[in-house]
Coordinates of C-alpha atoms and ligand atoms in Angstrom, one line a residue:
X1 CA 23.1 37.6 -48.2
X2 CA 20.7 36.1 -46.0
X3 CA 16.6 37.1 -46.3
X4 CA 15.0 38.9 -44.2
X5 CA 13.1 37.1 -41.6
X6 CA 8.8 37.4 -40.9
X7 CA 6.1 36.1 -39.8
X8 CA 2.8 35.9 -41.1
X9 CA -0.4 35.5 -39.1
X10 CA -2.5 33.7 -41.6
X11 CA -2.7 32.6 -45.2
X12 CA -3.2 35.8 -47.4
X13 CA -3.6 36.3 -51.5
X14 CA -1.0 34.9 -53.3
X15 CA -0.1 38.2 -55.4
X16 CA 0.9 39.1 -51.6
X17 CA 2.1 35.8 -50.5
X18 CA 4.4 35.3 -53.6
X19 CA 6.1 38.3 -53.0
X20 CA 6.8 38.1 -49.5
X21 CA 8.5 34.5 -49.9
X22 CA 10.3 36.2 -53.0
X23 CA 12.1 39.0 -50.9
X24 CA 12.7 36.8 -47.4
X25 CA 12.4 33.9 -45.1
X26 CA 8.4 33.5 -44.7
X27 CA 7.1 31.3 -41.5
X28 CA 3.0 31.6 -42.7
X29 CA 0.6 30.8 -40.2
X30 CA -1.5 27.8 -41.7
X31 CA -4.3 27.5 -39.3
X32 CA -8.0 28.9 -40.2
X33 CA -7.8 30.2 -36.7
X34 CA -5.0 32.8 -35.3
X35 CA -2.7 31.9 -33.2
X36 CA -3.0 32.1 -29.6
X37 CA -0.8 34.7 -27.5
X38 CA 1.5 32.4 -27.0
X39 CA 2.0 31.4 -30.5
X40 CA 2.2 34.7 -31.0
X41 CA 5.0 35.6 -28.9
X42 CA 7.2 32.7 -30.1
X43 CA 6.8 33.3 -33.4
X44 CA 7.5 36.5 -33.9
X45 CA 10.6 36.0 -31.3
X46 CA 13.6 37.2 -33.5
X47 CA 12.3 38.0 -36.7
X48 CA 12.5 41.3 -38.8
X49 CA 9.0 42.0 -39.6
X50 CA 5.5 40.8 -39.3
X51 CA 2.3 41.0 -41.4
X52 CA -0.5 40.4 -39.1
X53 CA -4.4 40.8 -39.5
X54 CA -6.8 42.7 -37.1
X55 CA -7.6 39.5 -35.4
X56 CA -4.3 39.9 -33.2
X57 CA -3.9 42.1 -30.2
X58 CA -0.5 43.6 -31.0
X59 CA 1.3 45.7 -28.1
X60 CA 4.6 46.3 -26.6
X61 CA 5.1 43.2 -25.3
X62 CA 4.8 41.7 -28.7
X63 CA 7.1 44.2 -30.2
X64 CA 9.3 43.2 -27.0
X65 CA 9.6 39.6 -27.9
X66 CA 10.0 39.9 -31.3
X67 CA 13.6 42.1 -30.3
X68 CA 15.5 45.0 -31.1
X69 CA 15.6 44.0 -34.5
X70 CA 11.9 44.8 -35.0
X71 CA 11.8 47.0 -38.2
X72 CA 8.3 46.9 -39.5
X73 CA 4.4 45.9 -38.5
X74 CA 2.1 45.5 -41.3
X75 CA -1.2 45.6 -41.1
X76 CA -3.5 43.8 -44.0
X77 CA -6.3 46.3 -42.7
X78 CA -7.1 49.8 -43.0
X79 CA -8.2 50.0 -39.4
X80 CA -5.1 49.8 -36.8
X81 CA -7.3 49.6 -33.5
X82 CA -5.4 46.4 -33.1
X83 CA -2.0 47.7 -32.9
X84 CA -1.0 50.0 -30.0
X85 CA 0.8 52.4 -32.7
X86 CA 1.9 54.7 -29.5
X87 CA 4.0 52.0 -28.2
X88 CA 5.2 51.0 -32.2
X89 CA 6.1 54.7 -32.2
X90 CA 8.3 55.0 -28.8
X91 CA 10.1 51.7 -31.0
X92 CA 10.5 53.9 -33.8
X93 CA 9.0 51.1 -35.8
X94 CA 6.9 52.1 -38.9
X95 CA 3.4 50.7 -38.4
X96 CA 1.7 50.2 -42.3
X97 CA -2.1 49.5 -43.7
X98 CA -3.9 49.2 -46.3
X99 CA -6.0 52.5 -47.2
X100 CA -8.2 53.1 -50.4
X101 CA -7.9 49.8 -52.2
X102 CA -11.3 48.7 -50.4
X103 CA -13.1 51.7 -49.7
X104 CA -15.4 50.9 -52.7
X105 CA -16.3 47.2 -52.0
X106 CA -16.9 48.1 -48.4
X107 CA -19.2 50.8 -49.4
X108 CA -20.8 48.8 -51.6
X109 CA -21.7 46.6 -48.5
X110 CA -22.7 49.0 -46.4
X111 CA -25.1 49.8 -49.3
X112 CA -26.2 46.2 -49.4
X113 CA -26.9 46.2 -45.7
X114 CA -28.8 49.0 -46.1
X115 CA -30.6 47.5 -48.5
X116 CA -31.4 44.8 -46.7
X117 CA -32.4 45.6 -44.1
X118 CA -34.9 48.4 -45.0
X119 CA -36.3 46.2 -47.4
X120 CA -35.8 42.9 -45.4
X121 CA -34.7 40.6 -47.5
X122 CA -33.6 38.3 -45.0
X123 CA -36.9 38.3 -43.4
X124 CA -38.0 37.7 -46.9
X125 CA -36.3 34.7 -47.5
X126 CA -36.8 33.0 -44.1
X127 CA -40.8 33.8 -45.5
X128 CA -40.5 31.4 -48.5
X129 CA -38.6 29.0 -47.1
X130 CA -40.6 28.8 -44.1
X131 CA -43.5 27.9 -46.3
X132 CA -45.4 31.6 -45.0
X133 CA -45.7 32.8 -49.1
X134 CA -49.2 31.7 -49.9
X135 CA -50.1 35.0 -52.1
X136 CA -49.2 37.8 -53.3
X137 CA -49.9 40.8 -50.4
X138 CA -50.5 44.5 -50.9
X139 CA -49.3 44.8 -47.0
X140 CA -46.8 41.8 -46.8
X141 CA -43.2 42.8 -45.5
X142 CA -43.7 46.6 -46.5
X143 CA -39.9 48.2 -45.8
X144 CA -38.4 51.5 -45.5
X145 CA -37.3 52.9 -48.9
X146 CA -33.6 54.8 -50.0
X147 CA -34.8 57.5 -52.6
X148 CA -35.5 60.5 -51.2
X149 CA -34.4 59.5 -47.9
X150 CA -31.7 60.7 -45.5
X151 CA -28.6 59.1 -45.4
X152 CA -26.3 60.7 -42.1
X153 CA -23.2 59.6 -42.4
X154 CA -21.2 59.6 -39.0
X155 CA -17.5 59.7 -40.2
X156 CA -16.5 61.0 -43.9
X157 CA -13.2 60.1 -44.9
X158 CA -12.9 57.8 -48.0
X159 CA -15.3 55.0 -47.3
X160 CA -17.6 57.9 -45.9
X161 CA -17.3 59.7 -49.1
X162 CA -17.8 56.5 -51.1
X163 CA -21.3 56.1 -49.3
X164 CA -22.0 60.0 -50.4
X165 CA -21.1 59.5 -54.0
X166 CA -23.3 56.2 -54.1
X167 CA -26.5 57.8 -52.7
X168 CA -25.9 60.5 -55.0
X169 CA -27.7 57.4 -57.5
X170 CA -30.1 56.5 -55.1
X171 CA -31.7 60.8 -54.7
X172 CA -31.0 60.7 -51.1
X173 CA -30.5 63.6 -49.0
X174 CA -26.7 63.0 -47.8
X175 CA -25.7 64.7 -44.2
X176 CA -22.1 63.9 -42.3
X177 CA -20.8 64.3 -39.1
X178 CA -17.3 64.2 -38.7
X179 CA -15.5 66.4 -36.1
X180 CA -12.3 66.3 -38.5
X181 CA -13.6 67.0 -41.6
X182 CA -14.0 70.6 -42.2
X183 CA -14.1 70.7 -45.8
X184 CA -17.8 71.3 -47.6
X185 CA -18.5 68.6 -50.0
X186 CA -20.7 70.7 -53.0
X187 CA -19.9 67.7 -55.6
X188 CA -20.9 65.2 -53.3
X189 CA -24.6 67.6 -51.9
X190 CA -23.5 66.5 -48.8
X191 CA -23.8 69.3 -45.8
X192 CA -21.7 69.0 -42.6
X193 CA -24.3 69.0 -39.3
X194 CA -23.8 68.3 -36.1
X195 CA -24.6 65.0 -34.3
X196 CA -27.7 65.4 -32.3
X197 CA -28.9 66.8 -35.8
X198 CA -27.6 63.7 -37.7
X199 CA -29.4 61.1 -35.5
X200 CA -33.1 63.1 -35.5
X201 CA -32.8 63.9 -39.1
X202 CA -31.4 60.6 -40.6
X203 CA -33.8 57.8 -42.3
X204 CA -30.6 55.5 -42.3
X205 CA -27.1 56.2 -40.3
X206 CA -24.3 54.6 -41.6
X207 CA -20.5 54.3 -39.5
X208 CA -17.5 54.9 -40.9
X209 CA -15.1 56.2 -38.1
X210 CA -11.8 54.6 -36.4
X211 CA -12.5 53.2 -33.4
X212 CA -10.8 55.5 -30.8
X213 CA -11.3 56.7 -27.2
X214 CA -13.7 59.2 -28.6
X215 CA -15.9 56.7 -30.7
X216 CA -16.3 53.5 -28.1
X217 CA -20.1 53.3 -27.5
X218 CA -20.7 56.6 -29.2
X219 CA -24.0 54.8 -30.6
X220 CA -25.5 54.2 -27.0
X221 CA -29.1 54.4 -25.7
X222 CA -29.2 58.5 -25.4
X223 CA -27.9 58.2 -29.4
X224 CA -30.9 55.4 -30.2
X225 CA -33.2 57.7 -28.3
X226 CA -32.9 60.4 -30.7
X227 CA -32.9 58.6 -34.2
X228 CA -36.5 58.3 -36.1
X229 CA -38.2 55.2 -35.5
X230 CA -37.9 54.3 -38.8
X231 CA -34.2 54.4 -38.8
X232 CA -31.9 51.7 -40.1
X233 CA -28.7 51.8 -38.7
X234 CA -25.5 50.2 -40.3
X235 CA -22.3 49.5 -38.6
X236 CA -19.1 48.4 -41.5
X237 CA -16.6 50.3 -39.1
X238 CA -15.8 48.5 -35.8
X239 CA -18.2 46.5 -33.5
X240 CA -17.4 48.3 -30.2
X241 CA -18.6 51.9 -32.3
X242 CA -21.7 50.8 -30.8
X243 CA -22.8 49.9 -27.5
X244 CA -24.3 46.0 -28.0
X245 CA -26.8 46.0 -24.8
X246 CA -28.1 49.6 -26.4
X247 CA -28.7 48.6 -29.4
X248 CA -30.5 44.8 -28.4
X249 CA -32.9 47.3 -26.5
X250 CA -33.7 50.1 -29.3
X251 CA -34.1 46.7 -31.6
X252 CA -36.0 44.6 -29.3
X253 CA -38.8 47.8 -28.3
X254 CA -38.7 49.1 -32.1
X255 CA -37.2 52.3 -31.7
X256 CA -35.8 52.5 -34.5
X257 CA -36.5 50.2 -37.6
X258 CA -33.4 48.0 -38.0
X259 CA -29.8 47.3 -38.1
X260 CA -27.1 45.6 -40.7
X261 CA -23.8 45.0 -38.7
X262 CA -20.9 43.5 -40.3
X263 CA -18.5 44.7 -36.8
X264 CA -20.0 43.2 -33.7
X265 CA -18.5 43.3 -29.8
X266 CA -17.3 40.7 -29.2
X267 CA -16.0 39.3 -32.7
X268 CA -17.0 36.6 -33.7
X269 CA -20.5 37.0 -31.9
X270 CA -21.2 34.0 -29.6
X271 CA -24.0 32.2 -30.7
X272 CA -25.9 32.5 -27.6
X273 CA -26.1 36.5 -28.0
X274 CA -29.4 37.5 -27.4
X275 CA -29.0 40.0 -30.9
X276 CA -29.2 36.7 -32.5
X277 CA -33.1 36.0 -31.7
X278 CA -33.8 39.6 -33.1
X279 CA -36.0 40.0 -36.7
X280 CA -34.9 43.3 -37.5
X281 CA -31.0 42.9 -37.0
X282 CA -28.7 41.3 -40.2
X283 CA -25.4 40.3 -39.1
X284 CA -22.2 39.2 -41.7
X285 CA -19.0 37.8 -40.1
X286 CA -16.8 41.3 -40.8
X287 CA -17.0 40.9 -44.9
X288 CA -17.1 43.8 -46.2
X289 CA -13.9 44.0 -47.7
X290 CA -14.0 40.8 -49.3
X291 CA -14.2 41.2 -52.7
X292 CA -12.0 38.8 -54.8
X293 CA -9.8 41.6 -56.4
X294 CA -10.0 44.1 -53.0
X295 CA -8.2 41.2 -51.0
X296 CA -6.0 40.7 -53.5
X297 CA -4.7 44.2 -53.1
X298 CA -5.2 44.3 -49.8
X299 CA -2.3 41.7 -49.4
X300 CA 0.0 43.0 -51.9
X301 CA -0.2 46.0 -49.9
X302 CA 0.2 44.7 -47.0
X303 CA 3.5 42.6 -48.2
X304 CA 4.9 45.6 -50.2
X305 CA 5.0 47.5 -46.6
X306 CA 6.4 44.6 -45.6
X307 CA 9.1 44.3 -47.6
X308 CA 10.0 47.8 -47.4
X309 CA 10.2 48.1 -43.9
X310 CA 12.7 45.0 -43.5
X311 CA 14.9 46.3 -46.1
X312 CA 14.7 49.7 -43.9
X313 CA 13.0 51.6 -46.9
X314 CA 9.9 53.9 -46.0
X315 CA 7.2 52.2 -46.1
X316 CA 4.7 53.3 -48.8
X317 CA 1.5 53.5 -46.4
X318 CA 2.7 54.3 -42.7
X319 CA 0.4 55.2 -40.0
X320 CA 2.9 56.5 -37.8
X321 CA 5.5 58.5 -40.2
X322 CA 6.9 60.2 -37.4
X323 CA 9.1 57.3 -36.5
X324 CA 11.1 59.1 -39.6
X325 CA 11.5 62.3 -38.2
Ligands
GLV1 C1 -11.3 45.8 -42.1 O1 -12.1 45.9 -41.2 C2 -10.2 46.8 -42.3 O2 -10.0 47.6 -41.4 O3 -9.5 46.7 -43.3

């Protein structure tokens, strides 16, 4: 019987890659760089399934050209802002991700950032190398500090909760605010408040919601005007979260203290962005999930969804499961 045919949007982990080219006819994008739109639409013209990354822009007119025989759109994220899952839906194709397998390494870098940036290391280094380290100063590059300091959380689902259970280690104060979450957290000591309360109250505010209608800009210059002016604010989630002219102003007057942001708007950030020339901003090219062993599993993931929904099995993480009602 003849395989399955996909398309894959970039080179991905082996333990994913193997098993896709095990189970059906593979056409793997080689390039560093996605294809364009057009690539796009003629490669994914007549095949069964693709696996694409959150790079591409993926709406009905994709799912159009691909065909009727369109079974399955996998993800190798855990965000789906790049899919327009309402149009994947009125398909009735099954749109996977790739959940919980890298809530702890992207914690782990928000904590980093955090770190960082309250304690400017990269300042630090640009110090030595610059020649500026003549002595040791009681008053040189003095930083913000994480114990006993307030960590508000705005979103606290997994990667949220990861962030809680890490500060737990670092004696911070942990507050959320998430409009979905109604449970109390009394393992985690983390107390449920309401926004305005999160930004006045937090010493660092760290993002870990979707990016939805609801969330676009929802960091914008009435949000910076309420946070503490030593406030360090880190962005792992998506770019647009915050609003980029709103935060180059709070940054650029010191209103608040600092920012780590490893999701910008527009991604990748042209070079000649003015958040660039800024001291107290620390921007990573969208890493934070990219630990050896996370990616890994992010890919066989992504390929086991894959493979399920071309052989029209369920597939085992769906964001859109009503397509099986
Ligand atoms: C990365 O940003 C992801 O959504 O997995």
């Amino acid at each position: 019987m003849a395989k399955p045919k996909v398309f894959v949007t970039r080179l991905i982990p082996e333990k994913g890659l193997d098993l896709i080219r095990e189970a059906c006819e593979a056409d793997v994008w080689q390039a560093e760089l996605p294809p364009t739109r057009a690539e796009l639409l003629r490669h994914v013209h007549g095949v069964d399934g693709f696996l694409c990354l959150l790079t591409e822009q993926i709406d009905g007119e994709v799912m159009d050209e691909a065909g009727p025989q369109l079974k399955v759109i996998s993800n190798h994220a855990v965000g789906f802002d790049n899919i327009d899952v309402g149009a994947a839906t009125a398909r009735k194709i099954p749109v996977g991700n790739t959940p919980e397998v890298l809530t702890d390494a992207t914690a782990d870098f928000a904590f980093a950032l955090m770190m960082a940036v309250a304690r400017r290391i990269p300042e630090a280094e640009r110090y030595v190398h610059e020649g500026k380290w003549k002595t040791w100063g009681p008053l040189t590059l003095l930083g913000g500090e994480l114990t006993g300091g307030t960590l508000g959380l705005i979103g606290f689902g997994r990667i949220g909760k990861a962030m809680a259970r890490r500060a737990l280690g670092f004696e911070m104060r942990v507050i959320y605010y998430d409009p979905g979450e109604t449970q109390p957290s009394p393992e985690l000591k983390a107390n449920r408040v309401d926004f305005e309360t999160l930004l006045a109250e937090s010493d660092f505010i760290s993002l870990h919601t979707p990016l939805t209608p609801d969330t676009r800009h929802m960091i914008d210059s009435e949000a910076f005007s309420k946070m503490k002016p030593n406030a360090v604010l880190v962005n792992t989630a998506r770019g647009p979260v915050v609003d980029p002219q709103a935060l180059y102003e709070a940054l650029k007057e010191k209103r608040i203290f600092g920012a780590g942001l490893d999701v910008t708007e527009p991604e990748p950030l042209p070079l000649d962005s003015p958040l660039l020339g800024l001291d107290n901003l620390l921007i990573t090219p969208h890493i934070a999930s990219a630990g050896r062993a996370t990616r890994a599993q992010m890919a066989w993931m992504a390929a086991r969804n894959l493979i399920a929904g071309v052989m029209g099995e369920r597939l085992p993480n769906c964001v859109n499961p009503q397509v099986y009602k």
